[in-house]
């Protein structure tokens, strides 16, 4: 029994995490159910000092007790089948970790089933793609606290490090909370990507900018408060040419794929009754993008007047930058508000400041302003909404006019910017002390005697409207 950790699943993520662990001094044994996958990875892993077991039994037997096994296999049925095969070989006190993009309800179910046979189960969000897996991902483990403590030194070693040296990993909470937090991360990722895509589209059509010009603007934005991985790669993508000298971006079909985590976030917002409109809008835009035939027909039926180049281009770009910043803040506010609700509903005691902290590096949404979010939740652990924080109050006051201007210009010039419009509507709605829903209540009572509450006295009322 010589190995510190075992890895099941030798796809790119499993292979890269295995290398990361081995390079950090841990003795790793790996396994894949497919023999051809094992033999294909043989030389690559051997050169990194990682052994591949030739049977599941020898894999399990080689591990130090209590055993820690990280699975990086396909979410859903494959994960269930893997657990079914491995768990009978384990002993009480051993821990299985699922590093896939799994739905939190599946993780909670597995956690309960394995707990009943004294096996720990950690559902761990892993973000950062292939590169992150190899050089330092952001890790979101949830499950038994004691089981986390056993693997903590290893996870802290392999995780990305923030500028203050802190590892981008923390214990998230019980049962499915780690995968829940990863799901919210991905929902925010969808909104971030959509807002950037809309900014690009606005620059291209309302400001008639070339790819190189746009790339330079994103690079410049990356130096300030918008500094983030996604802005950085956008600048790279815009200027990237293929061997024929064409911009690769201009040859890519405008049809966005998805694997479901953004959709799950939207569903969760509906389930818990917490508006996550910017995230959900971003999911719908991906669906809309796939309706290419209908879009083609409609585009032939209706003209799109995207306007001519305005004179005050640099002023508009400044507004766009502010608009992006505020919309991004609104979408993170929705994501964190949803986390707070989930924490209360599911009894997870999530530490929102710590979650912001582990997203500062390693993950896809890594961004400078996660430091500010971390600070906001650290200085007020009961903070219900990010835009109530003193620092963000100032940010919003200074910049929301930029968002307003861009939103009106987008409508005026017929440029679709659904996530930006959703952001400004959300903000404007959240700041109404008395909104429009009195009318909804009156209508409900009128046609269905659904009753309403009054502002001047307590109780439940019905009016004979006709
Ligand atoms: C990450 C990413 C990753 C996700 C991809 C693709 O944090 O590393 O979130 O887990 O799978 O970004 O997601 P979609 O295919 O749904 O866009």
Short mmCIF file of C-alpha atoms and ligand atoms in Angstrom, two decimals:
data_model
loop_
_atom_site.label_atom_id
_atom_site.label_comp_id
_atom_site.label_asym_id
_atom_site.label_seq_id
_atom_site.Cartn_x
_atom_site.Cartn_y
_atom_site.Cartn_z
CA UNK A 1 0.00 0.00 0.00
CA UNK A 2 2.11 2.81 -1.29
CA UNK A 3 -0.08 5.28 -3.13
CA UNK A 4 -1.39 8.55 -1.63
CA UNK A 5 -4.19 8.92 -4.13
CA UNK A 6 -5.91 7.01 -6.90
CA UNK A 7 -7.43 8.50 -10.04
CA UNK A 8 -10.13 6.80 -12.07
CA UNK A 9 -10.69 8.11 -15.59
CA UNK A 10 -7.79 8.89 -17.89
CA UNK A 11 -9.39 11.48 -20.12
CA UNK A 12 -7.60 14.82 -20.39
CA UNK A 13 -8.84 16.09 -17.02
CA UNK A 14 -7.92 12.90 -15.14
CA UNK A 15 -4.53 12.68 -16.81
CA UNK A 16 -3.68 16.31 -16.12
CA UNK A 17 -4.78 16.21 -12.49
CA UNK A 18 -2.74 13.03 -12.02
CA UNK A 19 0.32 14.83 -13.41
CA UNK A 20 -0.36 17.87 -11.22
CA UNK A 21 -0.49 15.64 -8.11
CA UNK A 22 2.62 13.72 -9.05
CA UNK A 23 4.55 16.91 -9.78
CA UNK A 24 3.57 18.11 -6.32
CA UNK A 25 5.20 15.09 -4.71
CA UNK A 26 2.23 12.72 -4.26
CA UNK A 27 2.43 9.07 -5.20
CA UNK A 28 -0.37 8.54 -7.72
CA UNK A 29 -1.93 5.39 -9.12
CA UNK A 30 -4.40 5.65 -11.95
CA UNK A 31 -6.96 3.47 -13.66
CA UNK A 32 -9.36 3.55 -16.60
CA UNK A 33 -11.99 0.92 -17.36
CA UNK A 34 -10.96 0.92 -21.03
CA UNK A 35 -7.82 -1.05 -21.76
CA UNK A 36 -6.98 0.96 -24.89
CA UNK A 37 -7.15 4.21 -22.90
CA UNK A 38 -4.78 2.72 -20.32
CA UNK A 39 -2.26 1.60 -22.93
CA UNK A 40 -2.47 4.93 -24.80
CA UNK A 41 -1.60 6.83 -21.62
CA UNK A 42 1.09 4.39 -20.51
CA UNK A 43 4.27 6.15 -21.68
CA UNK A 44 2.95 9.64 -20.99
CA UNK A 45 2.09 8.83 -17.37
CA UNK A 46 5.13 6.62 -16.75
CA UNK A 47 7.38 9.53 -17.68
CA UNK A 48 5.66 11.52 -14.90
CA UNK A 49 6.15 8.76 -12.33
CA UNK A 50 2.46 7.78 -12.37
CA UNK A 51 1.52 4.10 -12.38
CA UNK A 52 -1.49 2.69 -14.21
CA UNK A 53 -3.07 -0.30 -12.50
CA UNK A 54 -4.21 -3.11 -14.78
CA UNK A 55 -7.25 -4.02 -12.70
CA UNK A 56 -9.62 -2.15 -10.43
CA UNK A 57 -8.70 -4.49 -7.59
CA UNK A 58 -4.96 -3.86 -7.81
CA UNK A 59 -5.71 -0.14 -8.12
CA UNK A 60 -7.71 -0.17 -4.87
CA UNK A 61 -5.32 -2.52 -3.05
CA UNK A 62 -2.35 -0.27 -3.76
CA UNK A 63 -3.80 2.72 -1.92
CA UNK A 64 -2.81 3.82 1.59
CA UNK A 65 -5.57 3.56 4.17
CA UNK A 66 -7.93 5.35 4.51
CA UNK A 67 -8.12 5.37 0.73
CA UNK A 68 -8.76 8.51 -1.30
CA UNK A 69 -9.97 8.03 -4.86
CA UNK A 70 -10.73 10.82 -7.30
CA UNK A 71 -13.08 9.95 -10.18
CA UNK A 72 -12.93 12.04 -13.35
CA UNK A 73 -15.49 10.25 -15.46
CA UNK A 74 -18.59 11.34 -17.35
CA UNK A 75 -21.35 12.74 -15.13
CA UNK A 76 -24.62 10.82 -14.75
CA UNK A 77 -24.87 7.08 -15.42
CA UNK A 78 -21.13 6.53 -15.93
CA UNK A 79 -20.45 7.98 -12.48
CA UNK A 80 -23.12 5.73 -10.94
CA UNK A 81 -21.65 2.67 -12.70
CA UNK A 82 -18.15 3.60 -11.53
CA UNK A 83 -19.32 3.92 -7.92
CA UNK A 84 -21.14 0.60 -8.19
CA UNK A 85 -17.93 -1.15 -9.27
CA UNK A 86 -15.54 0.56 -6.84
CA UNK A 87 -17.51 0.81 -3.63
CA UNK A 88 -17.64 -2.96 -2.87
CA UNK A 89 -13.82 -2.96 -2.86
CA UNK A 90 -13.55 -0.13 -0.32
CA UNK A 91 -13.37 -0.22 3.48
CA UNK A 92 -15.21 1.94 6.03
CA UNK A 93 -13.59 5.38 6.27
CA UNK A 94 -12.41 5.45 2.64
CA UNK A 95 -13.36 8.43 0.48
CA UNK A 96 -14.59 8.68 -3.09
CA UNK A 97 -14.31 12.08 -4.74
CA UNK A 98 -16.28 12.98 -7.85
CA UNK A 99 -14.49 15.71 -9.83
CA UNK A 100 -16.98 15.80 -12.71
CA UNK A 101 -19.51 18.50 -13.62
CA UNK A 102 -22.30 16.66 -11.84
CA UNK A 103 -25.75 17.86 -10.82
CA UNK A 104 -25.84 18.49 -7.07
CA UNK A 105 -28.94 16.33 -6.57
CA UNK A 106 -27.10 13.28 -7.90
CA UNK A 107 -24.20 14.10 -5.60
CA UNK A 108 -26.49 14.40 -2.56
CA UNK A 109 -28.11 11.07 -3.43
CA UNK A 110 -24.72 9.32 -3.76
CA UNK A 111 -23.45 10.93 -0.58
CA UNK A 112 -26.42 9.51 1.35
CA UNK A 113 -26.12 6.04 -0.17
CA UNK A 114 -22.38 5.79 0.49
CA UNK A 115 -22.62 7.28 3.98
CA UNK A 116 -24.95 4.38 4.81
CA UNK A 117 -22.08 1.95 4.15
CA UNK A 118 -19.49 4.17 5.93
CA UNK A 119 -17.86 5.42 2.74
CA UNK A 120 -17.30 9.17 2.47
CA UNK A 121 -18.33 10.93 -0.70
CA UNK A 122 -17.06 14.31 -1.82
CA UNK A 123 -18.60 16.06 -4.83
CA UNK A 124 -15.90 18.43 -6.00
CA UNK A 125 -16.32 21.20 -8.55
CA UNK A 126 -13.16 21.50 -10.65
CA UNK A 127 -12.71 24.57 -12.80
CA UNK A 128 -10.00 25.76 -15.13
CA UNK A 129 -10.22 23.33 -18.02
CA UNK A 130 -7.29 21.19 -19.14
CA UNK A 131 -4.69 23.82 -18.39
CA UNK A 132 -6.06 24.43 -14.90
CA UNK A 133 -6.13 20.72 -14.13
CA UNK A 134 -2.43 20.53 -14.94
CA UNK A 135 -1.13 23.76 -13.43
CA UNK A 136 -3.65 24.62 -10.74
CA UNK A 137 -7.45 24.49 -10.84
CA UNK A 138 -9.98 26.12 -8.56
CA UNK A 139 -11.52 23.37 -6.44
CA UNK A 140 -14.95 23.33 -4.76
CA UNK A 141 -15.22 20.21 -2.54
CA UNK A 142 -18.43 19.42 -0.63
CA UNK A 143 -19.24 16.39 1.51
CA UNK A 144 -18.08 15.05 4.88
CA UNK A 145 -15.84 17.64 6.56
CA UNK A 146 -13.58 14.96 8.07
CA UNK A 147 -13.06 13.35 4.67
CA UNK A 148 -12.13 16.77 3.29
CA UNK A 149 -9.57 17.24 6.08
CA UNK A 150 -7.87 13.98 4.99
CA UNK A 151 -7.34 15.23 1.45
CA UNK A 152 -6.93 18.90 2.29
CA UNK A 153 -3.09 18.99 2.16
CA UNK A 154 -3.18 17.37 -1.27
CA UNK A 155 -5.92 19.64 -2.64
CA UNK A 156 -4.23 22.76 -1.28
CA UNK A 157 -0.99 21.72 -2.99
CA UNK A 158 -2.49 21.14 -6.43
CA UNK A 159 -4.92 24.10 -6.46
CA UNK A 160 -4.18 27.43 -8.12
CA UNK A 161 -2.68 30.07 -5.83
CA UNK A 162 -4.09 33.57 -5.61
CA UNK A 163 -1.76 36.60 -5.57
CA UNK A 164 -1.67 36.50 -1.75
CA UNK A 165 -0.45 32.87 -1.98
CA UNK A 166 -3.71 31.35 -0.71
CA UNK A 167 -4.80 28.13 -2.45
CA UNK A 168 -8.03 28.30 -4.47
CA UNK A 169 -9.74 25.55 -2.52
CA UNK A 170 -11.87 25.55 0.61
CA UNK A 171 -14.35 23.23 2.24
CA UNK A 172 -17.72 24.24 0.79
CA UNK A 173 -20.24 22.34 2.94
CA UNK A 174 -22.27 19.16 3.29
CA UNK A 175 -23.56 16.73 0.62
CA UNK A 176 -24.05 18.26 -2.87
CA UNK A 177 -22.89 21.79 -2.01
CA UNK A 178 -19.54 21.56 -3.86
CA UNK A 179 -21.22 20.69 -7.13
CA UNK A 180 -23.88 23.31 -6.47
CA UNK A 181 -21.22 26.00 -6.16
CA UNK A 182 -19.60 24.77 -9.37
CA UNK A 183 -22.99 24.96 -11.09
CA UNK A 184 -23.36 28.60 -10.02
CA UNK A 185 -19.79 29.26 -11.19
CA UNK A 186 -20.80 27.95 -14.60
CA UNK A 187 -24.02 29.98 -14.65
CA UNK A 188 -21.95 33.10 -14.02
CA UNK A 189 -19.50 31.89 -16.69
CA UNK A 190 -22.37 31.75 -19.22
CA UNK A 191 -23.41 35.33 -18.37
CA UNK A 192 -19.81 36.62 -18.48
CA UNK A 193 -19.33 35.05 -21.91
CA UNK A 194 -22.63 36.38 -23.23
CA UNK A 195 -21.92 39.93 -22.02
CA UNK A 196 -18.52 39.83 -23.70
CA UNK A 197 -20.04 38.43 -26.91
CA UNK A 198 -22.64 41.22 -26.94
CA UNK A 199 -19.91 43.85 -26.36
CA UNK A 200 -18.01 42.43 -29.33
CA UNK A 201 -21.13 42.51 -31.49
CA UNK A 202 -21.86 46.10 -30.49
CA UNK A 203 -18.29 47.20 -31.31
CA UNK A 204 -18.44 45.40 -34.64
CA UNK A 205 -21.83 46.70 -35.79
CA UNK A 206 -22.51 49.95 -33.95
CA UNK A 207 -18.91 51.15 -34.01
CA UNK A 208 -17.78 49.39 -37.19
CA UNK A 209 -14.54 48.27 -35.56
CA UNK A 210 -12.07 45.81 -37.09
CA UNK A 211 -11.01 42.63 -35.29
CA UNK A 212 -7.61 44.11 -34.47
CA UNK A 213 -9.15 47.29 -33.09
CA UNK A 214 -11.55 45.28 -30.93
CA UNK A 215 -8.72 43.09 -29.73
CA UNK A 216 -6.78 46.19 -28.66
CA UNK A 217 -9.80 47.50 -26.72
CA UNK A 218 -10.28 44.21 -24.86
CA UNK A 219 -6.54 44.15 -24.07
CA UNK A 220 -6.79 47.64 -22.67
CA UNK A 221 -9.89 46.75 -20.64
CA UNK A 222 -7.98 43.81 -19.27
CA UNK A 223 -5.62 46.24 -17.54
CA UNK A 224 -8.35 47.76 -15.35
CA UNK A 225 -11.34 46.71 -13.25
CA UNK A 226 -12.53 44.34 -16.00
CA UNK A 227 -9.32 42.33 -15.74
CA UNK A 228 -10.26 38.67 -16.15
CA UNK A 229 -9.34 35.48 -17.94
CA UNK A 230 -12.35 35.69 -20.27
CA UNK A 231 -11.52 39.27 -21.36
CA UNK A 232 -7.91 38.22 -21.91
CA UNK A 233 -8.80 35.28 -24.16
CA UNK A 234 -11.32 37.43 -26.05
CA UNK A 235 -8.51 39.82 -27.02
CA UNK A 236 -6.48 36.82 -28.24
CA UNK A 237 -9.38 35.25 -30.14
CA UNK A 238 -10.24 38.46 -32.01
CA UNK A 239 -6.83 38.83 -33.58
CA UNK A 240 -6.08 35.16 -34.23
CA UNK A 241 -5.61 34.28 -37.92
CA UNK A 242 -5.37 30.87 -39.57
CA UNK A 243 -2.70 29.79 -42.08
CA UNK A 244 -4.64 31.44 -44.93
CA UNK A 245 -4.59 34.79 -43.17
CA UNK A 246 -8.31 34.76 -42.25
CA UNK A 247 -9.54 35.57 -38.78
CA UNK A 248 -10.64 32.25 -37.29
CA UNK A 249 -13.49 33.94 -35.39
CA UNK A 250 -15.02 35.13 -38.65
CA UNK A 251 -15.22 31.56 -39.92
CA UNK A 252 -16.94 30.09 -36.85
CA UNK A 253 -20.69 29.40 -37.04
CA UNK A 254 -22.75 31.52 -34.62
CA UNK A 255 -24.29 28.46 -32.99
CA UNK A 256 -23.36 28.05 -29.32
CA UNK A 257 -23.13 24.66 -27.63
CA UNK A 258 -23.76 23.84 -23.99
CA UNK A 259 -23.58 20.90 -21.63
CA UNK A 260 -26.26 21.93 -19.17
CA UNK A 261 -24.75 23.62 -16.12
CA UNK A 262 -26.04 27.08 -17.15
CA UNK A 263 -29.50 25.63 -17.68
CA UNK A 264 -29.37 23.97 -14.24
CA UNK A 265 -28.56 27.36 -12.68
CA UNK A 266 -31.58 28.93 -14.38
CA UNK A 267 -33.80 26.08 -13.21
CA UNK A 268 -32.47 26.45 -9.67
CA UNK A 269 -33.29 30.18 -9.73
CA UNK A 270 -36.86 29.33 -10.73
CA UNK A 271 -37.04 26.61 -8.12
CA UNK A 272 -35.85 28.77 -5.23
CA UNK A 273 -37.64 31.91 -6.44
CA UNK A 274 -34.47 33.97 -6.86
CA UNK A 275 -34.13 36.04 -10.07
CA UNK A 276 -31.23 34.81 -12.13
CA UNK A 277 -32.43 36.53 -15.27
CA UNK A 278 -29.04 37.50 -16.74
CA UNK A 279 -27.75 33.95 -16.44
CA UNK A 280 -31.00 32.48 -17.79
CA UNK A 281 -31.07 34.99 -20.64
CA UNK A 282 -27.55 33.87 -21.55
CA UNK A 283 -28.75 30.27 -21.71
CA UNK A 284 -31.70 31.25 -23.92
CA UNK A 285 -29.36 33.14 -26.26
CA UNK A 286 -27.40 29.91 -26.78
CA UNK A 287 -30.66 28.15 -27.67
CA UNK A 288 -31.69 31.03 -29.94
CA UNK A 289 -28.33 30.84 -31.68
CA UNK A 290 -29.13 27.28 -32.70
CA UNK A 291 -32.37 28.26 -34.44
CA UNK A 292 -30.29 29.21 -37.46
CA UNK A 293 -32.84 28.35 -40.15
CA UNK A 294 -35.60 30.36 -38.53
CA UNK A 295 -33.21 33.23 -37.94
CA UNK A 296 -32.21 33.17 -41.58
CA UNK A 297 -35.85 33.37 -42.70
CA UNK A 298 -36.71 36.15 -40.26
CA UNK A 299 -33.58 38.10 -41.23
CA UNK A 300 -34.79 38.05 -44.82
CA UNK A 301 -38.22 39.29 -43.76
CA UNK A 302 -37.08 42.19 -41.60
CA UNK A 303 -34.26 44.60 -42.31
CA UNK A 304 -31.66 45.27 -39.64
CA UNK A 305 -30.55 48.89 -39.65
CA UNK A 306 -27.43 48.82 -37.57
CA UNK A 307 -26.66 52.47 -38.27
CA UNK A 308 -23.58 54.32 -39.38
CA UNK A 309 -20.38 55.05 -37.48
CA UNK A 310 -21.09 57.63 -34.74
CA UNK A 311 -18.70 60.55 -34.28
CA UNK A 312 -18.14 60.09 -30.56
CA UNK A 313 -16.76 56.55 -30.80
CA UNK A 314 -14.29 56.79 -27.91
CA UNK A 315 -16.99 58.19 -25.61
CA UNK A 316 -19.29 55.31 -26.53
CA UNK A 317 -16.51 52.81 -25.92
CA UNK A 318 -16.05 54.29 -22.47
CA UNK A 319 -19.80 53.81 -21.85
CA UNK A 320 -19.58 50.24 -23.12
CA UNK A 321 -16.79 49.49 -20.67
CA UNK A 322 -18.89 50.85 -17.80
CA UNK A 323 -21.94 48.97 -19.07
CA UNK A 324 -20.03 45.70 -19.14
CA UNK A 325 -18.69 46.25 -15.64
CA UNK A 326 -22.14 47.00 -14.17
CA UNK A 327 -23.86 44.17 -16.03
CA UNK A 328 -21.18 41.78 -14.83
CA UNK A 329 -21.72 43.00 -11.28
CA UNK A 330 -25.49 42.44 -11.62
CA UNK A 331 -24.95 38.90 -12.86
CA UNK A 332 -22.52 38.05 -10.02
CA UNK A 333 -25.04 39.60 -7.61
CA UNK A 334 -27.68 37.21 -8.92
CA UNK A 335 -25.33 34.23 -8.67
CA UNK A 336 -24.28 35.01 -5.09
CA UNK A 337 -27.88 35.78 -4.07
CA UNK A 338 -28.85 32.35 -5.37
CA UNK A 339 -26.01 30.80 -3.37
CA UNK A 340 -27.26 32.54 -0.23
CA UNK A 341 -30.78 31.23 -0.79
CA UNK A 342 -29.51 27.70 -1.44
CA UNK A 343 -27.40 27.87 1.69
CA UNK A 344 -30.46 28.76 3.80
CA UNK A 345 -32.79 26.33 2.02
CA UNK A 346 -30.48 23.32 2.08
CA UNK A 347 -28.78 24.17 5.40
CA UNK A 348 -25.27 24.30 3.94
CA UNK A 349 -23.89 27.34 5.81
CA UNK A 350 -22.02 28.50 2.72
CA UNK A 351 -19.31 31.08 3.28
CA UNK A 352 -19.80 33.44 0.34
CA UNK A 353 -16.56 35.32 1.03
CA UNK A 354 -14.56 32.08 0.87
CA UNK A 355 -16.30 31.09 -2.36
CA UNK A 356 -15.33 34.42 -3.96
CA UNK A 357 -11.82 33.85 -2.64
CA UNK A 358 -11.35 30.49 -4.35
CA UNK A 359 -12.61 31.89 -7.66
CA UNK A 360 -9.85 34.52 -7.75
CA UNK A 361 -7.50 32.24 -9.69
CA UNK A 362 -7.55 28.91 -11.53
CA UNK A 363 -11.16 28.94 -12.70
CA UNK A 364 -12.76 30.19 -15.91
CA UNK A 365 -14.42 33.22 -14.27
CA UNK A 366 -11.23 34.29 -12.48
CA UNK A 367 -11.20 38.05 -12.34
CA UNK A 368 -9.73 40.90 -10.42
CA UNK A 369 -13.08 42.00 -9.08
CA UNK A 370 -13.55 38.74 -7.18
CA UNK A 371 -11.13 40.33 -4.68
CA UNK A 372 -13.70 43.09 -4.19
CA UNK A 373 -16.53 40.56 -3.86
CA UNK A 374 -14.48 38.59 -1.36
CA UNK A 375 -13.88 41.80 0.58
CA UNK A 376 -17.60 42.71 0.53
CA UNK A 377 -18.69 39.38 2.03
CA UNK A 378 -15.79 39.31 4.50
CA UNK A 379 -16.62 42.75 5.86
CA UNK A 380 -20.31 41.87 6.21
CA UNK A 381 -20.95 38.14 6.47
CA UNK A 382 -24.71 38.80 6.48
CA UNK A 383 -24.61 40.88 3.28
CA UNK A 384 -27.75 39.91 1.37
CA UNK A 385 -26.97 41.57 -1.91
CA UNK A 386 -23.64 42.66 -3.41
CA UNK A 387 -24.89 46.06 -4.58
CA UNK A 388 -25.62 46.99 -0.96
CA UNK A 389 -21.89 46.84 -0.15
CA UNK A 390 -20.35 50.33 0.27
CA UNK A 391 -17.68 49.84 -2.38
CA UNK A 392 -20.10 48.45 -4.95
CA UNK A 393 -22.66 51.17 -4.13
CA UNK A 394 -20.11 53.68 -5.37
CA UNK A 395 -19.24 51.57 -8.42
CA UNK A 396 -22.90 51.32 -9.41
CA UNK A 397 -23.61 55.02 -8.83
CA UNK A 398 -20.63 56.02 -10.96
CA UNK A 399 -21.21 53.62 -13.83
CA UNK A 400 -24.87 52.72 -14.33
CA UNK A 401 -25.44 55.69 -16.65
CA UNK A 402 -23.00 54.03 -19.06
CA UNK A 403 -25.18 50.92 -19.09
CA UNK A 404 -28.30 53.00 -19.65
CA UNK A 405 -26.73 54.78 -22.62
CA UNK A 406 -25.55 51.55 -24.22
CA UNK A 407 -28.92 49.86 -23.66
CA UNK A 408 -30.80 52.74 -25.36
CA UNK A 409 -28.31 52.85 -28.21
CA UNK A 410 -28.63 49.08 -28.70
CA UNK A 411 -32.41 49.34 -28.96
CA UNK A 412 -32.18 52.37 -31.21
CA UNK A 413 -29.68 50.74 -33.57
CA UNK A 414 -31.41 47.32 -33.49
CA UNK A 415 -28.43 45.56 -31.97
CA UNK A 416 -29.44 42.55 -29.85
CA UNK A 417 -27.98 42.87 -26.36
CA UNK A 418 -30.35 40.75 -24.25
CA UNK A 419 -27.99 40.20 -21.31
CA UNK A 420 -27.21 43.94 -21.02
CA UNK A 421 -30.93 44.78 -21.19
CA UNK A 422 -31.68 42.14 -18.62
CA UNK A 423 -29.01 43.63 -16.32
CA UNK A 424 -30.41 47.16 -16.45
CA UNK A 425 -33.99 45.91 -15.97
CA UNK A 426 -32.91 43.86 -12.99
CA UNK A 427 -31.18 46.83 -11.39
CA UNK A 428 -34.06 49.21 -12.05
CA UNK A 429 -36.57 46.73 -10.71
CA UNK A 430 -34.56 45.94 -7.59
CA UNK A 431 -34.40 49.61 -6.69
CA UNK A 432 -38.19 50.19 -6.73
CA UNK A 433 -39.53 50.46 -3.23
CA UNK A 434 -43.02 50.00 -4.69
CA UNK A 435 -43.07 48.13 -7.99
CA UNK A 436 -45.75 47.29 -10.52
CA UNK A 437 -46.97 44.04 -8.96
CA UNK A 438 -49.89 45.67 -7.15
CA UNK A 439 -51.55 45.51 -10.57
CA UNK A 440 -50.78 41.78 -10.89
CA UNK A 441 -52.38 41.18 -7.50
CA UNK A 442 -55.45 43.22 -8.44
CA UNK A 443 -55.84 41.30 -11.72
CA UNK A 444 -55.47 37.97 -9.93
CA UNK A 445 -58.10 38.98 -7.45
CA UNK A 446 -60.38 40.34 -10.20
CA UNK A 447 -60.49 37.20 -12.32
CA UNK A 448 -59.88 34.52 -9.75
CA UNK A 449 -60.57 35.90 -6.26
CA UNK A 450 -56.94 35.05 -5.39
CA UNK A 451 -56.94 37.80 -2.69
CA UNK A 452 -54.26 40.40 -1.94
CA UNK A 453 -52.51 42.07 0.99
CA UNK A 454 -52.84 45.81 1.65
CA UNK A 455 -50.30 48.50 2.48
CA UNK A 456 -52.53 50.17 5.09
CA UNK A 457 -53.77 47.22 7.15
CA UNK A 458 -52.74 43.62 7.74
CA UNK A 459 -54.68 40.58 6.64
CA UNK A 460 -55.88 39.08 3.37
CA UNK A 461 -58.49 40.91 1.24
CA UNK A 462 -60.81 40.33 -1.67
CA UNK A 463 -62.75 42.95 -3.63
CA UNK A 464 -65.99 42.39 -5.54
CA UNK A 465 -64.60 44.03 -8.70
CA UNK A 466 -67.74 43.70 -10.84
C1 LIG B 1 -14.73 25.14 -16.05
C2 LIG B 1 -15.81 25.10 -17.11
C3 LIG B 1 -16.07 23.73 -17.61
C4 LIG B 1 -17.22 23.66 -18.61
C5 LIG B 1 -16.95 24.32 -19.90
C6 LIG B 1 -17.99 24.09 -20.99
O1 LIG B 1 -15.05 25.70 -15.01
O2 LIG B 1 -13.62 24.66 -16.27
O3 LIG B 1 -17.00 25.58 -16.55
O4 LIG B 1 -16.36 22.95 -16.49
O5 LIG B 1 -17.49 22.34 -18.86
O6 LIG B 1 -16.78 25.68 -19.71
O7 LIG B 1 -19.29 24.32 -20.56
P1 LIG B 1 -20.47 24.39 -21.64
O8 LIG B 1 -20.21 23.31 -22.66
O9 LIG B 1 -21.75 24.16 -20.93
O10 LIG B 1 -20.37 25.75 -22.26
#
